[in-house]
Every structure is written in C-alpha cells, then in structure tokens.
Amino acid sequence: MQTIAKRCHKLKPRLYFPDLLTKQVFNYKQSHHLKNVLRLKVGEKILLFDGAGHEVTATITFCDKKNVHFELNGEIEAVDRENKKSVFIAQGLCQNSRMEYVIQKSVELGAEVVAPIITERCQIRHSNNSYLEKKLERWKLIAEHASQQCGRNKLAKIIFPQRFDEFVKTIKQNNSLNIILDPTSKKRLMEIDLSSKKRVVFLIGPEAGFSDSEELLAKKAEFQSIKLGKRILRTETVAVSLLSILNYVSGEF
C-alpha cells in the first residue's frame, strides 16, 4: 500500500493546453482548477499536452487573482500512447448519461473517433441543431478530460451527430473494416480477420437496437454483423467490451 501511495503522490497533474509554443498562462477556468481544486502553488510541476501528440513538464511560476502562469521545463516531446489499431465507434444516440459514458470510456480505451448516430429507435430525438451543438461541446469536453486522465496526448475526434443513412453512405466510401452489432448474428468478433491495417468501424445500436430497415441498409453497405457472446449487453457496455477485446488481441493489454 505504501508503494502505491508513493507512486500516486509522484504523479503530476495533466492539463490540455493546445498553445504550448505561444502562451505561458492558463485561462481563468484552468487557473481556478489548479488553484482551488488541485491546490497547486508556485514551484509545483504539472504535465501539459497539446492534443496533437506532444507533452512537456512545466513549473508554476506566478499566481494572481485570475490567472496562473508557468514556464516550460525542457523541450516539448512527441510521446505516442495511441493504440496500434485505429478504431471508430459509431454509437446510436442514447440517453445523456449513457452517451457520456460511452465517449469517456471509448477515449480511455483508445478510440480515435466517436460518432453519435441518430437512428429510428433513438429515445432522445432532437432535430434542433443548436441543441446538438451544445451536446457536441459537452462531449468534446468529456473526451478532453478523459485524455487528460488516461495519458493520451492526442484528442479523440467527436463528430457532430449524423442520421443513420448518411453515416452508412459516408463510411461505405472509406477503406475500413465495417462491423455492425447484432445479437442474432452467428459470428463473434474473434471470427473476424483483424490482422489488416484497416481502420475498424463498430456500429452500435441505441437502447432499443436497430430497426429492420437500418440493418438491411448496413448489410447492403457490406457491414459484417457480429454478436458479443450469449447475452445482450446494455448499449453503453458494448463499446467498452469491443475495445477491450480488440486491445487484448492487438497486444495493448
């Protein structure tokens, strides 16, 4: 227990800071977090990453009422903590807390892209673009915080919600391995050839699953169907399970 405590104590706080080359002062929100939540003081060190693959250690040099200032310690380094396999999670739009969970855990487990998909059986229906824009900003913030916590130096891309038919049409044009989750399928993920360097796209239904017409549309677009074992998982459990299996198979775990 003492060893774990010592290791945790040595871990530096990480913050997303995209302007590493041009600025040396945190904005008001970040400064508030550093001063009032983390209780950091002048002279303490933090880790900064720019979301494009780089990180650097910095030292807090000055605090005023609004902002915290810092200086970089050494050179900015390119540090790669991305998965070997590029994974695209296309998640049927589900209830708020579940959608946020999918995004958070998908980012932690290495997904490169998360795309909310508007399906026929979505329990939440919002055609209002201003509402979806606000949700997108919220999801991006969750992805940022997840990267901050797990050590990724690249930010996962969170895409504006698309209708199912639009998504299938777009993804069909990409050279990717496209997989749709279907509890009635006879095939499992381990029976799919994952050895190629192609990006893997997982299309996951909302709480009530896909409609028959959506499944037919995916089949016409040459999506392969798979199931996850003998049981039907909750929608927010599927992405976590798929990414965990894929990470194990590809040697990430």
Short mmCIF file of C-alpha atoms in Angstrom, two decimals:
data_model
loop_
_atom_site.label_atom_id
_atom_site.label_comp_id
_atom_site.label_asym_id
_atom_site.label_seq_id
_atom_site.Cartn_x
_atom_site.Cartn_y
_atom_site.Cartn_z
CA MET A 1 0.00 0.00 0.00
CA GLN A 2 2.83 2.40 0.80
CA THR A 3 4.42 1.79 -2.60
CA ILE A 4 1.14 2.57 -4.39
CA ALA A 5 0.67 5.71 -2.30
CA LYS A 6 4.17 6.93 -3.14
CA ARG A 7 3.65 6.32 -6.85
CA CYS A 8 0.31 8.17 -6.83
CA HIS A 9 1.88 11.06 -4.95
CA LYS A 10 4.57 11.42 -7.63
CA LEU A 11 2.06 11.63 -10.48
CA LYS A 12 1.89 15.16 -11.85
CA PRO A 13 -1.48 16.72 -12.75
CA ARG A 14 -2.07 16.75 -16.53
CA LEU A 15 -3.77 19.55 -18.43
CA TYR A 16 -4.76 20.01 -22.06
CA PHE A 17 -3.02 23.14 -23.35
CA PRO A 18 -3.04 23.43 -27.17
CA ASP A 19 -0.90 26.61 -27.30
CA LEU A 20 2.33 25.22 -25.84
CA LEU A 21 4.53 27.15 -28.28
CA THR A 22 2.87 30.55 -27.93
CA LYS A 23 1.46 31.02 -24.41
CA GLN A 24 2.61 30.54 -20.84
CA VAL A 25 -0.50 31.47 -18.89
CA PHE A 26 -3.63 29.41 -18.18
CA ASN A 27 -7.10 30.75 -18.82
CA TYR A 28 -9.39 31.63 -15.93
CA LYS A 29 -11.16 28.24 -15.80
CA GLN A 30 -7.90 26.23 -15.82
CA SER A 31 -6.35 28.61 -13.30
CA HIS A 32 -9.33 28.17 -10.97
CA HIS A 33 -8.97 24.37 -11.24
CA LEU A 34 -5.24 24.50 -10.48
CA LYS A 35 -5.56 26.91 -7.54
CA ASN A 36 -8.83 25.94 -5.90
CA VAL A 37 -9.34 22.28 -6.80
CA LEU A 38 -5.82 20.86 -7.06
CA ARG A 39 -4.44 23.41 -4.56
CA LEU A 40 -1.19 23.79 -6.50
CA LYS A 41 1.27 26.50 -5.55
CA VAL A 42 4.19 28.36 -7.14
CA GLY A 43 7.10 25.98 -7.74
CA GLU A 44 4.97 22.87 -8.27
CA LYS A 45 5.18 20.91 -11.53
CA ILE A 46 2.45 19.87 -13.97
CA LEU A 47 2.30 17.96 -17.26
CA LEU A 48 0.89 19.73 -20.31
CA PHE A 49 -0.22 18.10 -23.59
CA ASP A 50 -1.32 19.83 -26.77
CA GLY A 51 -3.77 17.26 -28.17
CA ALA A 52 -1.58 16.71 -31.23
CA GLY A 53 0.80 14.16 -29.71
CA HIS A 54 3.16 16.30 -27.63
CA GLU A 55 3.72 16.82 -23.93
CA VAL A 56 6.08 18.73 -21.65
CA THR A 57 6.62 19.31 -17.94
CA ALA A 58 6.01 22.85 -16.69
CA THR A 59 6.51 24.69 -13.41
CA ILE A 60 4.04 27.16 -11.94
CA THR A 61 5.83 30.50 -11.63
CA PHE A 62 3.20 33.02 -10.59
CA CYS A 63 -0.44 33.20 -9.47
CA ASP A 64 -2.65 36.28 -9.45
CA LYS A 65 -6.37 36.65 -8.77
CA LYS A 66 -7.38 35.47 -12.24
CA ASN A 67 -4.56 33.50 -13.86
CA VAL A 68 -1.78 31.03 -13.21
CA HIS A 69 1.50 31.49 -15.10
CA PHE A 70 4.06 28.78 -15.88
CA GLU A 71 7.34 28.09 -17.64
CA LEU A 72 8.30 25.01 -19.64
CA ASN A 73 10.94 22.65 -18.30
CA GLY A 74 12.98 21.49 -21.28
CA GLU A 75 11.87 20.61 -24.79
CA ILE A 76 8.37 19.67 -25.91
CA GLU A 77 8.42 15.94 -26.69
CA ALA A 78 6.40 13.78 -29.05
CA VAL A 79 5.08 10.91 -26.94
CA ASP A 80 2.86 8.29 -28.61
CA ARG A 81 0.33 6.49 -26.40
CA GLU A 82 -2.13 5.70 -29.19
CA ASN A 83 -3.36 2.19 -29.98
CA LYS A 84 -1.85 0.29 -32.89
CA LYS A 85 -5.32 -0.29 -34.33
CA SER A 86 -7.39 2.72 -35.37
CA VAL A 87 -10.95 2.32 -34.07
CA PHE A 88 -14.06 4.32 -34.99
CA ILE A 89 -17.01 3.97 -32.57
CA ALA A 90 -20.36 4.82 -34.19
CA GLN A 91 -22.78 4.86 -31.29
CA GLY A 92 -26.55 5.03 -31.72
CA LEU A 93 -27.57 8.16 -29.82
CA CYS A 94 -28.67 7.09 -26.35
CA GLN A 95 -29.70 8.76 -23.10
CA ASN A 96 -27.40 11.54 -21.90
CA SER A 97 -25.55 9.77 -19.09
CA ARG A 98 -25.06 6.65 -21.22
CA MET A 99 -23.77 8.62 -24.19
CA GLU A 100 -21.31 10.45 -21.97
CA TYR A 101 -20.15 7.14 -20.51
CA VAL A 102 -19.56 5.70 -24.00
CA ILE A 103 -17.49 8.71 -25.01
CA GLN A 104 -15.44 8.78 -21.80
CA LYS A 105 -14.61 5.06 -21.79
CA SER A 106 -14.05 4.86 -25.55
CA VAL A 107 -11.46 7.63 -25.29
CA GLU A 108 -9.76 5.95 -22.31
CA LEU A 109 -9.57 2.68 -24.25
CA GLY A 110 -8.05 4.34 -27.31
CA ALA A 111 -10.85 5.02 -29.82
CA GLU A 112 -9.70 7.51 -32.43
CA VAL A 113 -13.20 8.72 -33.40
CA VAL A 114 -16.60 8.61 -31.68
CA ALA A 115 -19.64 9.42 -33.81
CA PRO A 116 -23.16 9.74 -32.33
CA ILE A 117 -25.68 8.29 -34.81
CA ILE A 118 -29.35 9.33 -34.99
CA THR A 119 -31.37 6.14 -35.52
CA GLU A 120 -35.06 5.33 -35.89
CA ARG A 121 -35.31 3.99 -32.34
CA CYS A 122 -33.39 6.69 -30.52
CA GLN A 123 -35.18 7.51 -27.27
CA ILE A 124 -33.86 11.06 -27.49
CA ARG A 125 -34.95 12.91 -30.61
CA HIS A 126 -33.61 16.39 -31.21
CA SER A 127 -33.50 17.87 -34.70
CA ASN A 128 -32.58 21.26 -33.27
CA ASN A 129 -29.02 21.99 -34.38
CA SER A 130 -28.36 24.43 -31.54
CA TYR A 131 -29.19 21.69 -29.01
CA LEU A 132 -26.90 19.22 -30.79
CA GLU A 133 -24.11 21.82 -30.97
CA LYS A 134 -24.30 22.24 -27.19
CA LYS A 135 -24.21 18.48 -26.70
CA LEU A 136 -21.21 18.24 -29.03
CA GLU A 137 -19.30 20.80 -26.96
CA ARG A 138 -20.13 18.83 -23.82
CA TRP A 139 -18.96 15.56 -25.42
CA LYS A 140 -15.71 17.16 -26.59
CA LEU A 141 -15.04 18.37 -23.06
CA ILE A 142 -15.62 14.84 -21.72
CA ALA A 143 -13.18 13.48 -24.32
CA GLU A 144 -10.63 16.13 -23.35
CA HIS A 145 -10.88 15.25 -19.65
CA ALA A 146 -10.66 11.54 -20.42
CA SER A 147 -7.45 12.11 -22.43
CA GLN A 148 -6.14 14.27 -19.62
CA GLN A 149 -6.72 11.49 -17.09
CA CYS A 150 -5.56 8.46 -19.09
CA GLY A 151 -2.34 9.88 -20.53
CA ARG A 152 -3.27 10.18 -24.21
CA ASN A 153 -1.55 13.09 -25.96
CA LYS A 154 -3.92 13.15 -28.93
CA LEU A 155 -7.53 14.18 -28.60
CA ALA A 156 -10.10 11.76 -29.97
CA LYS A 157 -12.38 13.26 -32.61
CA ILE A 158 -16.05 13.62 -31.63
CA ILE A 159 -18.24 14.07 -34.70
CA PHE A 160 -21.47 16.03 -34.98
CA PRO A 161 -24.48 13.61 -34.88
CA GLN A 162 -25.44 12.12 -38.24
CA ARG A 163 -28.53 10.29 -39.45
CA PHE A 164 -28.04 6.55 -39.86
CA ASP A 165 -28.45 6.57 -43.65
CA GLU A 166 -25.99 9.46 -44.07
CA PHE A 167 -23.40 7.74 -41.89
CA VAL A 168 -23.63 4.39 -43.70
CA LYS A 169 -23.36 6.10 -47.09
CA THR A 170 -20.27 8.06 -45.99
CA ILE A 171 -18.47 5.21 -44.26
CA LYS A 172 -19.03 2.86 -47.21
CA GLN A 173 -16.67 5.05 -49.26
CA ASN A 174 -13.82 4.59 -46.78
CA ASN A 175 -11.39 1.72 -46.90
CA SER A 176 -12.30 0.40 -43.47
CA LEU A 177 -13.44 -2.83 -41.83
CA ASN A 178 -17.09 -2.11 -41.05
CA ILE A 179 -18.86 -4.11 -38.32
CA ILE A 180 -22.42 -3.82 -37.00
CA LEU A 181 -23.52 -5.29 -33.68
CA ASP A 182 -26.42 -7.72 -34.00
CA PRO A 183 -27.44 -10.05 -31.13
CA THR A 184 -28.95 -12.50 -33.67
CA SER A 185 -25.70 -12.86 -35.61
CA LYS A 186 -23.93 -16.24 -35.52
CA LYS A 187 -20.48 -14.67 -35.80
CA ARG A 188 -18.29 -13.37 -32.97
CA LEU A 189 -15.61 -10.69 -33.08
CA MET A 190 -12.85 -13.29 -32.73
CA GLU A 191 -14.01 -14.85 -36.02
CA ILE A 192 -13.34 -11.62 -37.93
CA ASP A 193 -9.89 -11.16 -39.51
CA LEU A 194 -8.49 -8.15 -37.64
CA SER A 195 -4.92 -8.50 -38.89
CA SER A 196 -5.14 -5.85 -41.62
CA LYS A 197 -4.09 -2.26 -41.06
CA LYS A 198 -7.56 -1.03 -41.93
CA ARG A 199 -9.45 1.19 -39.51
CA VAL A 200 -12.15 -0.78 -37.67
CA VAL A 201 -15.62 0.80 -37.54
CA PHE A 202 -18.02 -0.53 -34.89
CA LEU A 203 -21.67 0.44 -35.44
CA ILE A 204 -23.61 0.07 -32.15
CA GLY A 205 -27.36 0.45 -31.72
CA PRO A 206 -29.17 2.60 -29.12
CA GLU A 207 -31.13 1.15 -26.17
CA ALA A 208 -33.81 -0.38 -28.43
CA GLY A 209 -31.39 -1.55 -31.13
CA PHE A 210 -31.54 -1.00 -34.88
CA SER A 211 -34.68 -1.25 -36.97
CA ASP A 212 -35.01 -3.91 -39.68
CA SER A 213 -34.60 -1.28 -42.40
CA GLU A 214 -31.39 0.01 -40.78
CA GLU A 215 -29.94 -3.49 -40.54
CA LEU A 216 -30.79 -4.06 -44.21
CA LEU A 217 -29.16 -0.77 -45.17
CA ALA A 218 -25.98 -1.73 -43.28
CA LYS A 219 -25.95 -5.15 -44.94
CA LYS A 220 -26.21 -3.54 -48.39
CA ALA A 221 -23.26 -1.32 -47.42
CA GLU A 222 -21.29 -4.54 -46.69
CA PHE A 223 -21.16 -4.21 -42.91
CA GLN A 224 -20.31 -7.52 -41.26
CA SER A 225 -22.57 -8.45 -38.34
CA ILE A 226 -21.30 -9.87 -35.05
CA LYS A 227 -22.62 -10.56 -31.57
CA LEU A 228 -20.96 -10.30 -28.16
CA GLY A 229 -21.47 -13.68 -26.55
CA LYS A 230 -24.72 -15.30 -25.38
CA ARG A 231 -26.13 -12.27 -23.60
CA ILE A 232 -27.45 -8.95 -24.86
CA LEU A 233 -25.41 -6.12 -23.36
CA ARG A 234 -26.64 -2.65 -22.50
CA THR A 235 -25.76 -0.18 -25.21
CA GLU A 236 -23.16 1.65 -23.06
CA THR A 237 -21.38 -1.65 -22.29
CA VAL A 238 -20.81 -2.64 -25.92
CA ALA A 239 -18.10 -0.15 -26.92
CA VAL A 240 -16.13 -0.88 -23.73
CA SER A 241 -16.32 -4.62 -24.42
CA LEU A 242 -15.32 -4.31 -28.08
CA LEU A 243 -12.37 -2.02 -27.38
CA SER A 244 -11.19 -4.23 -24.51
CA ILE A 245 -11.26 -7.34 -26.71
CA LEU A 246 -9.50 -5.53 -29.55
CA ASN A 247 -6.85 -4.12 -27.22
CA TYR A 248 -6.17 -7.60 -25.83
CA VAL A 249 -5.95 -9.21 -29.28
CA SER A 250 -3.64 -6.50 -30.61
CA GLY A 251 -1.33 -6.65 -27.59
CA GLU A 252 -2.29 -3.32 -25.99
CA PHE A 253 -3.24 -5.02 -22.72
#
